[in-house]
Amino acid sequence: MLSAVVFLPLLTAGVLMALPALPRRTVLVVWVAATAVDLALVAVVWAGYLGAPAAGAGAAGFAGPIAYETRLAWIPSVGSGYHIGVDGLSLPLVAMTAVLFLACALASLRARHPRPRAYAALFLALQTVSTGLFAALDLLLFFVFFDLSIALMYFVIAGWGHGDPARSALRFFLYTFVGSLALLVGFIALYLAADPHTFDMVELARQTPLNGRAAAGGAVLLAVGVGLAVKTPLVPFHTWLPPAHTDAPAAGSAILAGVLLKMGAYGFARIALPILPEAWRAWAPAIAVLGTVSVLYGALVALAQNDFKRMVAYTSVNHMGYVVLGLGAAGTAAAGTASAGAELAVSGAAVQLVSHGLLTGALFLLAGVLHERGGTYDMGAYSGLAAPAPRFAALLTVAAFGSLGLPGLSGFIAEFQVFTGGLGLAPAATAPALLGILITAALLLRALQRILLGGLRLPGGTGFGDLRAEESAAIVPLLALSVLIGLVPRTLLDVLAPAAEALAGLVLR
């Protein structure tokens, strides 16, 4: 079942490219249908996981029971296999990925992109790569999916972006590819340290091969950490992000922020914490500080932006900083103890991955509407849009309030847990990050005021039509899920909290 979820989009992409020329509408409808079927399969997997949480019997020394596990020989000479499965940490991200790709397919129904067949096929292939990464339980398999996501997003930006897409795509590719090389070096070091040699994450988490070797563990954590930090991205590895987001098509930005950035942060939780627990604990205070720096820097630079899309891009640096802050704070708890604070911090970080994907995905799709109607992201070119476009105004307001952490939306559930756990474990590193909430609120409220309120002003005297049915169908479910998590958090925490507890136990053993 899980392999079907992973490879159905890629199979559809292959069929689209193999068939003779198809009408634009047919290509887009097939794209939507494939992503809808994939989401339905994910819903079946979710229901099966809740109904039989021991479906995969679990694996000692890993983050809870693994369901829908598949293990096949792939490259046996180096101890690498096609090993996939889902647990409470990865399943929410698999589901979020399916939701976001369906939203992007729906949002593209009325878009006039050139070469629609290649465009749809690239996104379908990217969906397979993204889902596969979150399901991967083998380091080499994880790395293959990680690198392919870079290559596919490069073509999305370069082929369908605007502004200076070739330059932005090249910058994105070079930065993230260099980071992936550091990641590969770290993975090879873990393989060599293991006895017997293996790339299997479950076995590596059981062995923790570099425990008791502080220098080697720190060096491998540095290599893995740099590779993941570039993709997250954390300050100072973030400079590829704003131009890539600004020049990417709206759907590309939504996937880049909503899914691809999660790969880096997910890698910290999936690989660094359980496989390098001793090194993580040793460097946890510095990692938490790095998260706080990203929170504050991202918020302050976002506050200075006049370009709406660039502002949202910098808020991603801010929000991903909360994830790293939570994971770093969890590592500061006393080793060998059960820590409720560590569990809360890890749970908050994991919820933030899902929350940021939903809310920022919605914001980037709304930015695409702004650009499609007015031809610019400059907030100074707009005002008073609440009158001609009330649906656009309502959804933009909900997305902005969710991003600033308003109670009743998913952002609050994530940040509340990060701060509750972090202030108890690492108050000096966590307390300054509270200022990030105030700055984020200020910049998002200012953006709403500039774009939605006041007298009507549009670039070049153009009209501004309200959201079309396809655009609403893409954005409303993302925000509805954020509201559901905000009001009934156990819908997510029933799956995620046991994994957070297990992960906190792994890093503190």
Coordinates of C-alpha atoms in Angstrom, one line a residue:
M1 CA 0.0 0.0 0.0
L2 CA 2.7 2.5 0.9
S3 CA 4.7 1.8 -2.2
A4 CA 1.5 2.6 -4.2
V5 CA 1.2 5.9 -2.4
V6 CA 4.8 6.7 -3.2
F7 CA 5.0 5.7 -6.9
L8 CA 1.4 6.3 -8.2
P9 CA 2.3 10.0 -9.1
L10 CA 5.5 8.9 -10.9
L11 CA 3.6 6.3 -12.8
T12 CA 1.0 8.9 -13.8
A13 CA 3.8 11.3 -14.9
G14 CA 5.3 8.5 -17.1
V15 CA 2.0 7.9 -18.7
L16 CA 1.4 11.6 -19.4
M17 CA 4.8 11.9 -21.1
A18 CA 4.5 8.7 -23.1
L19 CA 1.1 9.5 -24.6
P20 CA 0.8 11.6 -27.7
A21 CA 0.0 15.3 -27.4
L22 CA -2.9 15.8 -25.1
P23 CA -5.2 18.9 -24.7
R24 CA -4.2 21.2 -21.8
R25 CA -7.4 20.6 -19.9
T26 CA -7.0 16.8 -20.1
V27 CA -3.4 17.0 -18.8
L28 CA -4.5 19.1 -15.8
V29 CA -7.5 16.9 -15.0
V30 CA -5.4 13.8 -15.0
W31 CA -2.9 15.6 -12.7
V32 CA -5.7 16.5 -10.3
A33 CA -7.2 13.0 -10.5
A34 CA -3.8 11.3 -9.7
T35 CA -3.2 13.5 -6.7
A36 CA -6.7 13.0 -5.4
V37 CA -6.4 9.2 -5.7
D38 CA -3.0 9.4 -3.9
L39 CA -4.6 11.5 -1.1
A40 CA -7.4 8.9 -0.8
L41 CA -4.7 6.1 -0.4
V42 CA -3.0 8.2 2.2
A43 CA -6.3 8.5 4.1
V44 CA -6.6 4.7 4.0
V45 CA -3.0 4.4 5.4
W46 CA -3.9 6.9 8.1
A47 CA -7.0 5.0 9.1
G48 CA -5.1 1.7 9.1
Y49 CA -2.4 3.2 11.3
L50 CA -4.9 4.4 13.9
G51 CA -6.9 1.2 13.7
A52 CA -3.8 -1.1 14.1
P53 CA -0.9 1.0 15.4
A54 CA 1.1 -2.2 15.8
A55 CA 0.7 -3.1 12.1
G56 CA 4.4 -2.9 11.7
A57 CA 5.2 -4.4 15.1
G58 CA 7.6 -1.5 15.6
A59 CA 11.3 -1.5 15.9
A60 CA 13.3 -1.4 19.1
G61 CA 15.2 1.8 19.4
F62 CA 13.2 3.8 16.9
A63 CA 10.4 6.4 17.1
G64 CA 7.4 4.1 17.8
P65 CA 5.8 1.3 15.7
I66 CA 6.5 1.3 12.0
A67 CA 3.4 0.5 9.9
Y68 CA 3.1 -0.5 6.2
E69 CA 6.8 -1.6 6.3
T70 CA 8.4 -2.8 3.1
R71 CA 12.0 -4.1 3.1
L72 CA 13.6 -5.4 -0.2
A73 CA 17.2 -5.9 -1.3
W74 CA 18.4 -3.0 -3.3
I75 CA 22.2 -2.6 -3.1
P76 CA 23.1 -5.5 -0.7
S77 CA 26.8 -5.2 -1.3
V78 CA 26.8 -2.0 0.8
G79 CA 24.0 -2.9 3.2
S80 CA 21.4 -0.7 1.6
G81 CA 17.8 -1.7 0.9
Y82 CA 14.5 -0.4 -0.3
H83 CA 13.2 0.0 3.3
I84 CA 10.1 2.2 3.7
G85 CA 7.5 2.5 6.4
V86 CA 5.6 5.2 8.4
D87 CA 5.3 6.0 12.0
G88 CA 3.8 8.8 14.0
L89 CA 6.6 11.2 12.9
S90 CA 6.5 10.5 9.2
L91 CA 2.8 9.8 8.5
P92 CA 1.6 13.4 9.2
L93 CA 4.2 14.7 6.7
V94 CA 3.2 12.1 4.1
A95 CA -0.4 13.2 4.5
M96 CA 0.5 16.9 4.4
T97 CA 2.5 16.3 1.2
A98 CA -0.5 14.6 -0.5
V99 CA -2.8 17.5 0.5
L100 CA -0.4 20.2 -0.7
F101 CA 0.2 18.6 -4.1
L102 CA -3.5 18.2 -4.7
A103 CA -3.9 21.9 -3.7
C104 CA -1.2 22.9 -6.2
A105 CA -2.9 20.8 -9.0
L106 CA -6.2 22.4 -8.3
A107 CA -4.7 25.9 -8.3
S108 CA -3.1 25.2 -11.7
L109 CA -6.3 24.3 -13.4
R110 CA -6.9 27.9 -14.7
A111 CA -3.2 28.9 -14.9
R112 CA -1.8 29.5 -18.4
H113 CA 1.6 27.8 -17.9
P114 CA 3.4 26.9 -21.1
R115 CA 4.2 23.2 -21.7
P116 CA 1.5 22.0 -19.3
R117 CA 2.3 18.3 -19.8
A118 CA 5.9 18.7 -18.7
Y119 CA 4.8 21.0 -15.8
A120 CA 2.3 18.4 -14.5
A121 CA 4.8 15.6 -14.9
L122 CA 7.5 17.4 -13.0
F123 CA 5.1 18.0 -10.1
L124 CA 4.0 14.4 -10.1
A125 CA 7.6 13.2 -10.1
L126 CA 8.3 15.7 -7.3
Q127 CA 5.4 14.3 -5.3
T128 CA 6.8 10.7 -5.5
V129 CA 10.3 12.0 -4.4
S130 CA 8.8 13.9 -1.5
T131 CA 6.6 11.1 -0.2
G132 CA 9.4 8.6 -0.7
L133 CA 11.8 10.7 1.4
F134 CA 9.4 10.9 4.3
A135 CA 8.7 7.2 4.1
A136 CA 12.4 6.2 3.7
L137 CA 14.1 4.1 6.5
D138 CA 17.4 3.7 4.7
L139 CA 20.0 6.5 4.6
L140 CA 21.0 5.9 1.0
L141 CA 17.4 5.8 -0.2
F142 CA 16.7 9.0 1.8
F143 CA 19.7 10.6 0.1
V144 CA 18.5 9.6 -3.4
F145 CA 15.1 11.2 -2.8
F146 CA 16.7 14.2 -1.2
D147 CA 18.9 14.9 -4.2
L148 CA 16.2 14.2 -6.8
S149 CA 14.0 16.8 -5.1
I150 CA 16.7 19.4 -5.7
A151 CA 17.0 18.5 -9.4
L152 CA 13.2 18.5 -10.0
M153 CA 12.6 21.8 -8.2
Y154 CA 15.5 23.3 -10.3
F155 CA 13.6 22.6 -13.5
V156 CA 10.3 23.9 -12.0
I157 CA 11.9 27.3 -11.2
A158 CA 14.0 27.6 -14.3
G159 CA 11.3 26.4 -16.7
W160 CA 8.2 28.2 -15.3
G161 CA 9.4 31.0 -13.0
H162 CA 9.4 34.7 -13.6
G163 CA 11.8 37.5 -12.8
D164 CA 15.2 36.0 -13.2
P165 CA 14.3 32.3 -12.9
A166 CA 17.5 30.9 -14.4
R167 CA 19.7 32.7 -11.9
S168 CA 17.5 31.9 -9.0
A169 CA 17.2 28.2 -10.0
L170 CA 21.0 27.9 -10.4
R171 CA 21.6 29.5 -7.0
F172 CA 19.1 27.2 -5.4
F173 CA 20.6 24.1 -7.0
L174 CA 24.2 25.0 -6.2
Y175 CA 23.6 25.8 -2.5
T176 CA 21.4 22.8 -1.8
F177 CA 23.5 20.4 -3.9
V178 CA 26.7 21.4 -2.0
G179 CA 24.7 20.8 1.2
S180 CA 23.7 17.4 0.0
L181 CA 27.3 16.5 -0.5
A182 CA 28.1 17.2 3.1
L183 CA 25.1 15.1 4.0
L184 CA 26.4 12.2 1.9
V185 CA 29.8 12.4 3.7
G186 CA 28.0 12.2 7.0
F187 CA 25.9 9.2 5.9
I188 CA 29.1 7.3 4.6
A189 CA 30.7 8.0 8.0
L190 CA 27.7 6.5 9.8
Y191 CA 27.9 3.5 7.5
L192 CA 31.6 2.9 8.2
A193 CA 31.1 3.3 11.9
A194 CA 28.3 0.7 12.1
D195 CA 29.1 -2.9 12.9
P196 CA 28.0 -4.6 10.7
H197 CA 28.1 -1.8 8.1
T198 CA 24.6 -0.7 7.2
F199 CA 22.6 2.3 5.9
D200 CA 19.4 1.1 7.6
M201 CA 18.1 3.8 9.9
V202 CA 16.4 1.5 12.3
E203 CA 19.6 -0.6 12.8
L204 CA 21.7 2.6 13.1
A205 CA 19.4 4.0 15.8
R206 CA 19.7 0.7 17.7
Q207 CA 23.5 0.7 17.4
T208 CA 24.2 4.4 17.9
P209 CA 27.7 3.6 16.5
L210 CA 29.4 6.9 17.5
N211 CA 28.3 7.0 21.1
G212 CA 31.4 7.3 23.3
R213 CA 33.4 8.9 20.4
A214 CA 32.8 12.6 21.0
A215 CA 35.1 14.0 18.3
A216 CA 33.9 11.6 15.6
G217 CA 30.3 12.0 16.6
G218 CA 30.6 15.8 16.6
A219 CA 32.2 15.8 13.2
V220 CA 29.5 13.5 11.7
L221 CA 26.8 15.6 13.3
L222 CA 28.4 18.7 11.7
A223 CA 28.4 17.1 8.2
V224 CA 24.8 15.9 8.5
G225 CA 23.8 19.1 10.2
V226 CA 25.2 21.4 7.5
G227 CA 23.5 19.3 4.8
L228 CA 20.1 19.5 6.5
A229 CA 20.5 23.1 7.6
V230 CA 20.9 24.3 4.0
K231 CA 17.6 22.7 3.1
T232 CA 15.7 23.8 6.2
P233 CA 17.1 26.5 5.8
L234 CA 18.8 28.0 8.9
V235 CA 20.7 31.2 9.2
P236 CA 23.4 31.6 7.7
F237 CA 22.6 28.9 5.1
H238 CA 19.4 30.6 3.9
T239 CA 20.5 33.0 1.2
W240 CA 19.3 30.8 -1.7
L241 CA 15.7 30.9 -0.3
P242 CA 14.3 34.4 -1.1
P243 CA 15.2 34.6 -4.8
A244 CA 14.1 31.0 -5.3
H245 CA 10.7 31.7 -3.8
T246 CA 10.3 35.1 -5.4
D247 CA 11.0 33.8 -8.9
A248 CA 9.3 30.4 -8.7
P249 CA 5.7 29.9 -10.0
A250 CA 3.1 30.0 -7.2
A251 CA 2.7 26.2 -7.0
G252 CA 6.5 25.8 -7.0
S253 CA 6.8 28.2 -4.1
A254 CA 4.0 26.4 -2.2
I255 CA 5.8 23.0 -2.6
L256 CA 9.2 24.5 -1.9
A257 CA 8.1 26.0 1.4
G258 CA 5.5 23.5 2.3
V259 CA 7.3 20.3 1.5
L260 CA 10.9 20.6 0.5
L261 CA 12.0 22.8 3.5
K262 CA 10.5 20.1 5.7
M263 CA 13.0 17.6 4.4
G264 CA 15.9 19.3 6.2
A265 CA 14.1 19.7 9.5
Y266 CA 12.6 16.2 9.3
G267 CA 16.1 14.9 8.7
F268 CA 17.2 16.3 12.1
A269 CA 14.4 14.5 13.9
R270 CA 14.6 11.3 11.9
I271 CA 18.4 10.9 11.6
A272 CA 20.4 13.2 13.9
L273 CA 18.5 12.8 17.1
P274 CA 18.1 9.0 17.2
I275 CA 21.3 7.9 15.5
L276 CA 23.7 10.5 17.1
P277 CA 22.0 11.1 20.5
E278 CA 25.3 11.7 22.4
A279 CA 26.6 14.3 19.9
W280 CA 23.1 15.9 19.7
R281 CA 23.0 16.3 23.5
A282 CA 26.6 17.8 23.5
W283 CA 25.7 20.4 20.9
A284 CA 22.0 20.9 21.8
P285 CA 22.5 24.3 23.5
A286 CA 24.3 25.7 20.4
I287 CA 21.6 24.1 18.2
A288 CA 18.8 25.8 20.2
V289 CA 20.6 29.1 19.9
L290 CA 20.9 28.7 16.2
G291 CA 17.1 28.1 16.1
T292 CA 16.5 31.3 18.0
V293 CA 18.8 33.3 15.7
S294 CA 16.8 32.0 12.7
V295 CA 13.5 32.9 14.4
L296 CA 14.6 36.5 15.1
Y297 CA 16.6 37.1 11.9
G298 CA 13.8 35.7 9.7
A299 CA 11.2 37.9 11.4
L300 CA 13.3 41.1 11.3
V301 CA 14.2 40.8 7.7
A302 CA 10.6 39.9 6.7
L303 CA 9.5 43.1 8.5
A304 CA 11.7 45.1 6.1
Q305 CA 10.2 43.7 2.9
N306 CA 7.8 45.4 0.5
D307 CA 7.6 42.4 -1.7
F308 CA 4.8 40.2 -0.3
K309 CA 6.2 36.9 -1.6
R310 CA 9.7 37.7 -0.4
M311 CA 8.2 38.6 3.0
V312 CA 6.5 35.2 3.2
A313 CA 9.8 33.5 2.2
Y314 CA 11.6 35.1 5.2
T315 CA 8.8 34.1 7.6
S316 CA 9.7 30.5 6.6
V317 CA 13.2 31.1 8.0
N318 CA 11.5 32.4 11.1
H319 CA 9.1 29.5 11.4
M320 CA 11.6 26.7 10.7
G321 CA 13.7 28.3 13.4
Y322 CA 11.1 27.2 15.9
V323 CA 11.5 23.6 14.8
V324 CA 15.2 23.6 15.4
L325 CA 14.8 25.5 18.7
G326 CA 12.4 22.8 19.9
L327 CA 14.6 19.9 18.8
G328 CA 17.7 21.6 20.3
A329 CA 15.9 22.3 23.6
A330 CA 14.9 18.7 23.9
G331 CA 18.5 17.7 23.8
T332 CA 19.4 19.8 26.8
A333 CA 17.4 17.6 29.2
A334 CA 19.3 15.4 31.5
A335 CA 20.5 12.2 29.9
G336 CA 18.9 9.0 31.2
T337 CA 15.8 10.7 32.4
A338 CA 12.2 10.9 31.2
S339 CA 11.5 14.5 30.4
A340 CA 8.0 15.9 29.8
G341 CA 9.6 19.1 28.6
A342 CA 11.6 17.3 26.0
E343 CA 8.6 15.5 24.7
L344 CA 6.6 18.7 24.5
A345 CA 9.4 20.5 22.6
V346 CA 9.8 17.6 20.1
S347 CA 6.0 17.4 19.7
G348 CA 5.8 21.2 19.1
A349 CA 8.6 21.0 16.5
A350 CA 6.8 18.2 14.7
V351 CA 3.4 20.0 14.7
Q352 CA 5.2 23.1 13.4
L353 CA 6.3 21.1 10.4
V354 CA 2.7 20.3 9.5
S355 CA 1.3 23.7 10.4
H356 CA 3.9 25.6 8.5
G357 CA 3.3 23.4 5.4
L358 CA -0.4 24.1 5.4
L359 CA -0.3 27.8 6.2
T360 CA 2.7 28.9 4.1
G361 CA 1.4 26.8 1.3
A362 CA -1.8 28.8 1.4
L363 CA 0.1 32.1 1.6
F364 CA 2.2 31.3 -1.4
L365 CA -0.9 30.3 -3.5
L366 CA -2.5 33.5 -2.4
A367 CA 0.6 35.4 -3.5
G368 CA 0.2 33.7 -6.8
V369 CA -3.3 35.1 -7.1
L370 CA -2.0 38.6 -6.3
H371 CA 0.7 38.3 -9.0
E372 CA -1.7 36.8 -11.6
R373 CA -4.2 39.7 -11.1
G374 CA -1.8 42.6 -10.6
G375 CA 1.5 41.5 -12.2
T376 CA 3.5 42.4 -9.1
Y377 CA 4.1 41.3 -5.5
D378 CA 4.8 44.9 -4.4
M379 CA 2.5 45.6 -1.4
G380 CA 2.8 49.3 -2.1
A381 CA 0.9 48.8 -5.4
Y382 CA -2.2 47.5 -3.7
S383 CA -4.7 48.7 -1.1
G384 CA -8.4 48.2 -0.4
L385 CA -8.6 44.7 -1.9
A386 CA -11.1 43.6 0.8
A387 CA -13.9 45.4 -1.2
P388 CA -13.6 43.9 -4.7
A389 CA -12.2 40.5 -3.4
P390 CA -13.8 39.5 -0.1
R391 CA -13.0 35.8 -0.4
F392 CA -9.4 36.6 -1.1
A393 CA -9.3 38.9 1.9
A394 CA -10.9 36.4 4.2
L395 CA -8.5 33.6 3.3
L396 CA -5.4 35.8 3.4
T397 CA -6.5 37.0 6.9
V398 CA -6.9 33.5 8.2
A399 CA -3.6 32.4 6.8
A400 CA -1.8 35.4 8.2
F401 CA -3.3 34.9 11.7
G402 CA -2.5 31.3 11.6
S403 CA 1.1 32.1 10.8
L404 CA 1.4 34.6 13.7
G405 CA 0.2 31.9 16.1
L406 CA -3.4 33.0 16.9
P407 CA -5.1 30.5 19.2
G408 CA -7.6 28.4 17.3
L409 CA -5.2 27.7 14.5
S410 CA -2.4 25.2 14.1
G411 CA 0.4 27.7 14.6
F412 CA -0.6 28.2 18.2
I413 CA -0.5 24.5 19.0
A414 CA 3.0 24.2 17.6
E415 CA 4.5 27.3 19.2
F416 CA 2.9 26.8 22.5
Q417 CA 4.5 23.4 22.9
V418 CA 7.9 24.6 21.7
F419 CA 7.9 27.4 24.2
T420 CA 6.5 25.4 27.1
G421 CA 9.1 22.7 26.6
G422 CA 11.9 25.0 25.7
L423 CA 11.5 27.5 28.5
G424 CA 11.7 24.7 31.1
L425 CA 14.8 23.2 29.5
A426 CA 16.7 26.0 27.9
P427 CA 15.3 29.3 29.1
A428 CA 18.3 31.4 28.0
A429 CA 18.0 30.2 24.4
T430 CA 14.2 30.1 24.2
A431 CA 13.2 33.3 25.9
P432 CA 14.6 35.7 23.2
A433 CA 12.6 33.8 20.6
L434 CA 9.4 35.1 22.2
L435 CA 10.2 38.4 20.5
G436 CA 9.9 36.6 17.2
I437 CA 6.1 36.1 17.8
L438 CA 5.7 39.9 18.3
I439 CA 7.7 40.8 15.2
T440 CA 5.9 38.2 13.1
A441 CA 2.5 39.6 14.3
A442 CA 3.6 43.1 13.4
L443 CA 4.8 42.3 9.9
L444 CA 1.7 40.2 9.0
L445 CA -0.8 42.7 10.4
R446 CA 1.0 45.5 8.5
A447 CA 0.8 43.4 5.3
L448 CA -2.9 42.9 5.8
Q449 CA -3.5 46.6 6.4
R450 CA -1.5 47.6 3.4
I451 CA -3.1 45.2 0.9
L452 CA -6.7 44.9 2.2
L453 CA -7.7 48.1 3.8
G454 CA -7.9 51.8 2.7
G455 CA -9.0 53.1 -0.6
L456 CA -8.8 50.9 -3.6
R457 CA -5.5 51.0 -5.5
L458 CA -4.4 48.5 -8.1
P459 CA -1.2 48.4 -10.3
G460 CA -1.8 50.0 -13.7
G461 CA -5.5 50.6 -13.0
T462 CA -6.2 46.9 -13.6
G463 CA -9.2 45.1 -12.1
F464 CA -8.9 42.6 -9.3
G465 CA -11.3 39.7 -9.5
D466 CA -12.0 37.6 -6.5
L467 CA -10.9 34.0 -6.1
R468 CA -12.2 31.6 -8.7
A469 CA -13.7 28.2 -7.7
E470 CA -10.5 26.3 -8.5
E471 CA -8.4 28.7 -6.4
S472 CA -10.8 28.5 -3.4
A473 CA -10.9 24.7 -3.7
A474 CA -7.1 24.7 -3.5
I475 CA -6.7 27.1 -0.5
V476 CA -9.7 26.5 1.7
P477 CA -8.9 22.9 2.6
L478 CA -5.4 23.9 3.7
L479 CA -6.8 26.5 6.1
A480 CA -9.6 24.2 7.2
L481 CA -7.0 21.7 8.3
S482 CA -5.1 24.4 10.2
V483 CA -8.3 25.3 12.0
L484 CA -9.1 21.6 12.7
I485 CA -5.6 21.1 14.3
G486 CA -6.0 24.4 16.2
L487 CA -9.4 23.5 17.7
V488 CA -9.1 19.7 18.0
P489 CA -5.4 19.2 18.2
R490 CA -5.7 15.5 19.1
T491 CA -6.6 14.8 15.5
L492 CA -2.9 15.2 14.8
L493 CA -1.5 14.6 18.3
D494 CA -3.0 11.1 18.6
V495 CA -0.6 10.0 15.9
L496 CA 2.3 12.4 16.6
A497 CA 2.6 12.6 20.4
P498 CA 3.6 8.9 20.9
A499 CA 6.3 9.3 18.3
A500 CA 7.5 12.6 20.0
E501 CA 7.7 10.7 23.3
A502 CA 9.7 7.9 21.7
L503 CA 12.0 10.3 20.0
A504 CA 12.7 12.2 23.2
G505 CA 13.4 9.0 24.9
L506 CA 15.9 8.0 22.2
V507 CA 17.9 11.2 22.4
L508 CA 18.0 11.1 26.2
R509 CA 18.9 7.4 26.6

